[in-house]
Amino acid sequence: GTDVGVAVVEILRVIAKPGDKVLVNSPVYQNFYNWLAETGMEKIDVPFTRTGSDEGSNNPWELNWPEIERAYASGIKIHMICSPHNPLGRIYTKEELLRFIGLAKKYDVIIISDEIHAPLTYKDSVFIPTLALGPDAEKVCITVTAASKGWNIAGLKCAIIITQNEEMKEKMSLLPFALHYRASLPGAYASAIAFKEGGIWLDTVIENLNQNRFLIRDLLASTLPSVSYHIPQNGYLAWLDLTALNLGEDPAATLIERGKVAFNSGHFYAPQTSQYVRFNFATSPEIITEAIHRIRKAL
């Protein structure tokens, strides 16, 4: 397909019908909501709950298992997961994924796993592809991914849909043929080469991002200690809780106006995270330093 979004929309059209219930766990990549709206699905949201502190390696965002099971039992058709998670920078554990798979098998639900951020996993974390977890996973899961995040080639328009089970493959054979031929040939070639030969480049990018994720921690500790930040396990997105800065209803809007620094507003990802901003740190240490300096100046 041309991109993961188009792939997900077409998969939804094939395996569900308008009005079917689809589970998401907010805060989550805002296009999850757009794809559900575009296909006329009913969104069921069981949000992550924030627990613990930002210290240490455990991500403070926990899944609400009793509510997730209740959602499965209520008749959802699909559970859409963002693995690794955007914007939380969170890697699902093997136990969590197996639990999803067990529920999906029990309640006859299909899991769509968006794994586009997977190549950007840091060395101190382990990403587990959902489809790698055995025959039950293969029965209930469809994975969508692309080289576009890891190798910064989103403009080349090529995404991949993966199944590992005959029945699921049969379902995917109903996808419109245009989905296949509208992906770009340069994108297909670039993706194949990225996955096959792009390891050294990717390692270098991850090392740079690794330095940046700790730079943010150090800068916040020294200049804005009341901002809450958990070091992400994956990717180039920092999820900052700015509640303590009292920047009004939409801190991102306040910061662009007062500080001339642009972040993604937390309310894109969930109504309950409007005091958060998403900070893309795939940039130079100088720009990161200046961005945090501008938050400070805007107070």
Tab-separated table of C-alpha atoms in Angstrom:
chain	number	residue	atom	x	y	z
A	1	GLY	CA	0.000	0.000	0.000
A	2	THR	CA	0.975	3.661	-0.223
A	3	ASP	CA	1.194	4.144	3.550
A	4	VAL	CA	0.126	2.519	6.800
A	5	GLY	CA	-2.969	4.737	7.055
A	6	VAL	CA	-4.355	3.673	3.674
A	7	ALA	CA	-3.517	0.050	4.526
A	8	VAL	CA	-5.411	0.191	7.856
A	9	VAL	CA	-8.467	1.864	6.302
A	10	GLU	CA	-8.686	-0.784	3.563
A	11	ILE	CA	-8.145	-3.638	6.055
A	12	LEU	CA	-10.960	-2.240	8.227
A	13	ARG	CA	-13.265	-2.144	5.190
A	14	VAL	CA	-12.514	-5.782	4.406
A	15	ILE	CA	-12.765	-7.323	7.889
A	16	ALA	CA	-15.491	-5.154	9.460
A	17	LYS	CA	-18.509	-3.091	8.531
A	18	PRO	CA	-19.608	0.422	9.496
A	19	GLY	CA	-20.899	0.465	13.062
A	20	ASP	CA	-18.623	-2.371	14.228
A	21	LYS	CA	-16.774	-1.707	17.481
A	22	VAL	CA	-13.011	-1.175	17.411
A	23	LEU	CA	-10.917	-0.961	20.578
A	24	VAL	CA	-8.088	1.563	20.969
A	25	ASN	CA	-6.007	2.537	24.007
A	26	SER	CA	-5.524	6.284	24.327
A	27	PRO	CA	-3.482	8.407	24.288
A	28	VAL	CA	-2.659	7.141	20.816
A	29	TYR	CA	-1.538	8.376	17.382
A	30	GLN	CA	-4.329	10.728	16.315
A	31	ASN	CA	-4.865	9.090	12.918
A	32	PHE	CA	-6.240	5.982	14.648
A	33	TYR	CA	-9.332	8.120	15.327
A	34	ASN	CA	-9.398	9.479	11.778
A	35	TRP	CA	-9.216	5.981	10.252
A	36	LEU	CA	-12.140	4.822	12.407
A	37	ALA	CA	-14.174	7.887	11.459
A	38	GLU	CA	-13.383	7.390	7.758
A	39	THR	CA	-14.625	3.789	7.853
A	40	GLY	CA	-17.659	4.495	10.057
A	41	MET	CA	-16.496	2.259	12.912
A	42	GLU	CA	-17.525	2.787	16.528
A	43	LYS	CA	-14.530	3.673	18.696
A	44	ILE	CA	-14.244	1.968	22.076
A	45	ASP	CA	-11.447	3.503	24.144
A	46	VAL	CA	-9.855	1.899	27.186
A	47	PRO	CA	-7.190	4.464	28.117
A	48	PHE	CA	-3.793	3.678	29.578
A	49	THR	CA	-3.593	4.595	33.249
A	50	ARG	CA	-0.650	6.546	34.530
A	51	THR	CA	1.044	4.905	37.479
A	52	GLY	CA	4.346	5.216	39.248
A	53	SER	CA	7.026	7.789	38.665
A	54	ASP	CA	9.132	8.617	35.645
A	55	GLU	CA	12.246	7.225	37.277
A	56	GLY	CA	13.730	3.897	36.256
A	57	SER	CA	13.138	1.763	33.219
A	58	ASN	CA	9.494	0.824	33.768
A	59	ASN	CA	7.129	2.864	31.683
A	60	PRO	CA	4.622	4.618	33.965
A	61	TRP	CA	1.699	3.964	31.578
A	62	GLU	CA	-0.175	0.765	32.388
A	63	LEU	CA	-2.898	-1.114	30.543
A	64	ASN	CA	-6.268	-1.359	32.272
A	65	TRP	CA	-6.781	-5.114	31.947
A	66	PRO	CA	-10.229	-5.479	33.594
A	67	GLU	CA	-11.640	-2.810	31.243
A	68	ILE	CA	-9.835	-4.279	28.217
A	69	GLU	CA	-11.350	-7.695	28.901
A	70	ARG	CA	-14.762	-6.065	29.386
A	71	ALA	CA	-14.383	-4.361	25.986
A	72	TYR	CA	-13.467	-7.678	24.322
A	73	ALA	CA	-16.460	-9.355	25.974
A	74	SER	CA	-18.768	-6.517	24.826
A	75	GLY	CA	-18.380	-7.583	21.206
A	76	ILE	CA	-15.544	-5.563	19.679
A	77	LYS	CA	-14.513	-6.811	16.222
A	78	ILE	CA	-10.995	-5.349	16.140
A	79	HIS	CA	-8.333	-4.158	18.563
A	80	MET	CA	-5.939	-1.630	17.007
A	81	ILE	CA	-2.585	-1.357	18.762
A	82	CYS	CA	0.355	0.935	18.109
A	83	SER	CA	3.396	-1.244	18.827
A	84	PRO	CA	5.800	0.360	19.738
A	85	HIS	CA	3.485	3.019	21.069
A	86	ASN	CA	3.172	6.554	19.718
A	87	PRO	CA	3.155	8.955	21.621
A	88	LEU	CA	4.152	7.072	24.803
A	89	GLY	CA	7.413	5.630	23.408
A	90	ARG	CA	6.367	2.415	25.128
A	91	ILE	CA	7.266	-1.129	24.119
A	92	TYR	CA	4.637	-3.796	24.767
A	93	THR	CA	6.030	-6.720	26.758
A	94	LYS	CA	5.751	-10.313	25.580
A	95	GLU	CA	3.295	-10.962	28.430
A	96	GLU	CA	1.065	-8.067	27.373
A	97	LEU	CA	0.996	-9.149	23.736
A	98	LEU	CA	0.255	-12.761	24.702
A	99	ARG	CA	-2.593	-11.522	26.857
A	100	PHE	CA	-4.069	-9.572	23.902
A	101	ILE	CA	-3.696	-12.680	21.722
A	102	GLY	CA	-5.418	-14.862	24.331
A	103	LEU	CA	-8.347	-12.432	24.546
A	104	ALA	CA	-8.567	-12.138	20.755
A	105	LYS	CA	-8.717	-15.922	20.409
A	106	LYS	CA	-11.324	-16.242	23.179
A	107	TYR	CA	-13.622	-13.497	21.856
A	108	ASP	CA	-12.975	-13.870	18.102
A	109	VAL	CA	-11.329	-10.472	17.655
A	110	ILE	CA	-8.735	-9.417	15.075
A	111	ILE	CA	-5.707	-7.427	16.256
A	112	ILE	CA	-4.280	-4.858	13.839
A	113	SER	CA	-0.740	-4.112	14.983
A	114	ASP	CA	0.822	-0.909	13.622
A	115	GLU	CA	4.554	-1.610	13.985
A	116	ILE	CA	5.932	1.285	11.957
A	117	HIS	CA	8.160	2.598	14.798
A	118	ALA	CA	9.737	-0.814	15.540
A	119	PRO	CA	13.115	-0.264	13.795
A	120	LEU	CA	13.807	2.680	16.136
A	121	THR	CA	13.930	0.608	19.339
A	122	TYR	CA	16.781	1.422	21.729
A	123	LYS	CA	19.391	-1.151	22.654
A	124	ASP	CA	18.156	-1.367	26.271
A	125	SER	CA	14.669	-2.504	25.166
A	126	VAL	CA	13.405	-5.478	23.176
A	127	PHE	CA	10.698	-5.074	20.558
A	128	ILE	CA	8.572	-8.166	19.946
A	129	PRO	CA	6.651	-8.419	16.664
A	130	THR	CA	3.101	-9.549	17.467
A	131	LEU	CA	3.168	-12.152	14.689
A	132	ALA	CA	6.307	-13.749	16.175
A	133	LEU	CA	4.326	-15.135	19.118
A	134	GLY	CA	3.192	-18.439	17.648
A	135	PRO	CA	0.199	-19.992	15.865
A	136	ASP	CA	-2.447	-18.209	17.984
A	137	ALA	CA	-0.906	-14.845	17.095
A	138	GLU	CA	-0.898	-15.824	13.419
A	139	LYS	CA	-4.625	-16.643	13.617
A	140	VAL	CA	-5.682	-13.318	15.141
A	141	CYS	CA	-3.156	-10.698	14.006
A	142	ILE	CA	-2.508	-8.527	10.950
A	143	THR	CA	0.611	-6.349	11.031
A	144	VAL	CA	1.107	-3.108	9.113
A	145	THR	CA	4.513	-1.501	8.881
A	146	ALA	CA	6.886	0.451	6.669
A	147	ALA	CA	10.496	1.549	6.401
A	148	SER	CA	9.279	5.135	6.431
A	149	LYS	CA	9.937	5.993	10.103
A	150	GLY	CA	13.179	4.055	10.604
A	151	TRP	CA	14.830	5.318	7.432
A	152	ASN	CA	12.953	8.627	6.993
A	153	ILE	CA	11.464	7.767	3.588
A	154	ALA	CA	7.753	8.478	4.208
A	155	GLY	CA	7.594	10.565	1.015
A	156	LEU	CA	8.366	7.502	-1.111
A	157	LYS	CA	4.907	6.033	-0.280
A	158	CYS	CA	5.259	2.345	0.414
A	159	ALA	CA	3.830	0.286	3.291
A	160	ILE	CA	3.576	-3.442	3.995
A	161	ILE	CA	0.701	-5.611	5.225
A	162	ILE	CA	1.833	-8.874	6.835
A	163	THR	CA	-0.170	-12.014	7.603
A	164	GLN	CA	1.136	-15.457	8.530
A	165	ASN	CA	-1.955	-17.599	8.337
A	166	GLU	CA	-3.888	-18.990	5.355
A	167	GLU	CA	-7.286	-17.842	6.608
A	168	MET	CA	-6.005	-14.329	7.264
A	169	LYS	CA	-4.274	-14.313	3.870
A	170	GLU	CA	-7.616	-15.277	2.314
A	171	LYS	CA	-9.270	-12.281	4.018
A	172	MET	CA	-6.512	-9.983	2.769
A	173	SER	CA	-7.002	-11.236	-0.796
A	174	LEU	CA	-10.239	-9.201	-0.739
A	175	LEU	CA	-8.278	-5.937	-0.451
A	176	PRO	CA	-8.709	-3.717	-3.531
A	177	PHE	CA	-6.100	-4.464	-6.160
A	178	ALA	CA	-5.413	-0.719	-6.457
A	179	LEU	CA	-3.950	-0.792	-2.935
A	180	HIS	CA	-1.072	-2.853	-4.309
A	181	TYR	CA	-0.336	-1.025	-7.533
A	182	ARG	CA	-0.629	2.484	-6.049
A	183	ALA	CA	2.393	1.927	-3.829
A	184	SER	CA	5.355	3.569	-5.516
A	185	LEU	CA	8.068	1.502	-7.172
A	186	PRO	CA	10.883	3.746	-5.899
A	187	GLY	CA	9.324	3.308	-2.433
A	188	ALA	CA	9.254	-0.471	-2.774
A	189	TYR	CA	12.906	-0.575	-3.890
A	190	ALA	CA	13.990	1.875	-1.190
A	191	SER	CA	12.150	-0.126	1.501
A	192	ALA	CA	13.717	-3.414	0.396
A	193	ILE	CA	17.190	-1.880	0.430
A	194	ALA	CA	16.585	-0.169	3.793
A	195	PHE	CA	15.508	-3.441	5.455
A	196	LYS	CA	18.277	-5.448	3.807
A	197	GLU	CA	21.247	-3.084	3.793
A	198	GLY	CA	20.318	-0.091	5.951
A	199	GLY	CA	21.511	-1.461	9.291
A	200	ILE	CA	24.589	0.702	9.755
A	201	TRP	CA	22.693	3.895	8.953
A	202	LEU	CA	19.871	2.908	11.324
A	203	ASP	CA	22.318	2.102	14.147
A	204	THR	CA	23.822	5.575	13.775
A	205	VAL	CA	20.397	7.229	13.867
A	206	ILE	CA	19.447	5.263	16.990
A	207	GLU	CA	22.707	6.297	18.673
A	208	ASN	CA	21.987	9.975	17.911
A	209	LEU	CA	18.408	9.661	19.159
A	210	ASN	CA	19.669	7.843	22.237
A	211	GLN	CA	21.887	10.807	23.110
A	212	ASN	CA	18.969	13.173	22.468
A	213	ARG	CA	16.508	11.330	24.734
A	214	PHE	CA	18.966	11.661	27.650
A	215	LEU	CA	19.814	15.258	26.721
A	216	ILE	CA	16.110	16.119	27.171
A	217	ARG	CA	16.142	14.470	30.594
A	218	ASP	CA	19.210	16.468	31.657
A	219	LEU	CA	17.952	19.790	30.278
A	220	LEU	CA	14.566	19.383	31.966
A	221	ALA	CA	16.193	18.402	35.266
A	222	SER	CA	18.343	21.522	35.231
A	223	THR	CA	15.881	24.099	33.840
A	224	LEU	CA	12.298	22.777	34.171
A	225	PRO	CA	12.304	20.163	36.954
A	226	SER	CA	8.520	20.272	37.352
A	227	VAL	CA	7.998	18.923	33.812
A	228	SER	CA	7.367	15.203	33.931
A	229	TYR	CA	9.170	13.128	31.282
A	230	HIS	CA	9.687	9.410	30.975
A	231	ILE	CA	12.626	8.401	28.792
A	232	PRO	CA	11.075	6.603	25.792
A	233	GLN	CA	11.995	2.986	25.018
A	234	ASN	CA	11.579	3.630	21.315
A	235	GLY	CA	11.475	6.332	18.693
A	236	TYR	CA	12.068	10.053	18.498
A	237	LEU	CA	9.026	11.338	20.374
A	238	ALA	CA	9.123	12.688	23.918
A	239	TRP	CA	5.839	12.874	25.851
A	240	LEU	CA	6.048	15.794	28.259
A	241	ASP	CA	3.553	16.518	31.033
A	242	LEU	CA	3.439	20.308	31.386
A	243	THR	CA	0.607	20.450	33.971
A	244	ALA	CA	2.832	22.109	36.582
A	245	LEU	CA	3.715	24.995	34.245
A	246	ASN	CA	0.144	26.376	34.248
A	247	LEU	CA	0.108	27.201	30.552
A	248	GLY	CA	-3.676	27.186	30.201
A	249	GLU	CA	-6.026	24.789	28.439
A	250	ASP	CA	-3.718	24.080	25.501
A	251	PRO	CA	-0.052	24.392	26.505
A	252	ALA	CA	1.115	23.704	22.938
A	253	ALA	CA	-0.863	26.711	21.640
A	254	THR	CA	0.454	28.898	24.470
A	255	LEU	CA	4.046	27.867	23.720
A	256	ILE	CA	3.829	28.606	20.015
A	257	GLU	CA	2.352	32.017	20.758
A	258	ARG	CA	4.558	33.018	23.694
A	259	GLY	CA	7.686	30.983	23.126
A	260	LYS	CA	7.773	30.531	19.329
A	261	VAL	CA	8.331	26.804	19.842
A	262	ALA	CA	6.043	24.227	18.202
A	263	PHE	CA	5.026	20.895	19.732
A	264	ASN	CA	2.093	18.596	18.983
A	265	SER	CA	-0.762	19.256	21.374
A	266	GLY	CA	-1.602	16.447	23.811
A	267	HIS	CA	-5.333	16.679	23.093
A	268	PHE	CA	-4.747	15.226	19.600
A	269	TYR	CA	-3.979	11.890	21.269
A	270	ALA	CA	-6.656	11.862	23.990
A	271	PRO	CA	-8.938	14.419	25.650
A	272	GLN	CA	-7.445	13.537	29.055
A	273	THR	CA	-3.882	14.398	27.965
A	274	SER	CA	-4.441	18.010	26.953
A	275	GLN	CA	-1.698	19.164	29.383
A	276	TYR	CA	0.888	17.071	27.541
A	277	VAL	CA	2.894	17.921	24.444
A	278	ARG	CA	4.632	15.597	22.014
A	279	PHE	CA	8.170	16.706	21.244
A	280	ASN	CA	9.854	15.381	18.097
A	281	PHE	CA	13.546	15.154	19.008
A	282	ALA	CA	14.825	13.795	15.687
A	283	THR	CA	16.906	16.923	15.354
A	284	SER	CA	20.189	18.420	16.508
A	285	PRO	CA	21.179	18.859	20.179
A	286	GLU	CA	21.314	22.624	19.513
A	287	ILE	CA	17.662	22.772	18.433
A	288	ILE	CA	16.570	20.577	21.364
A	289	THR	CA	18.425	22.860	23.782
A	290	GLU	CA	16.880	25.961	22.206
A	291	ALA	CA	13.368	24.412	22.312
A	292	ILE	CA	13.603	23.729	26.038
A	293	HIS	CA	15.109	27.177	26.595
A	294	ARG	CA	12.059	28.658	24.810
A	295	ILE	CA	9.635	26.766	27.073
A	296	ARG	CA	11.489	28.290	30.026
A	297	LYS	CA	11.304	31.781	28.516
A	298	ALA	CA	7.552	31.459	27.854
A	299	LEU	CA	6.718	31.005	31.544
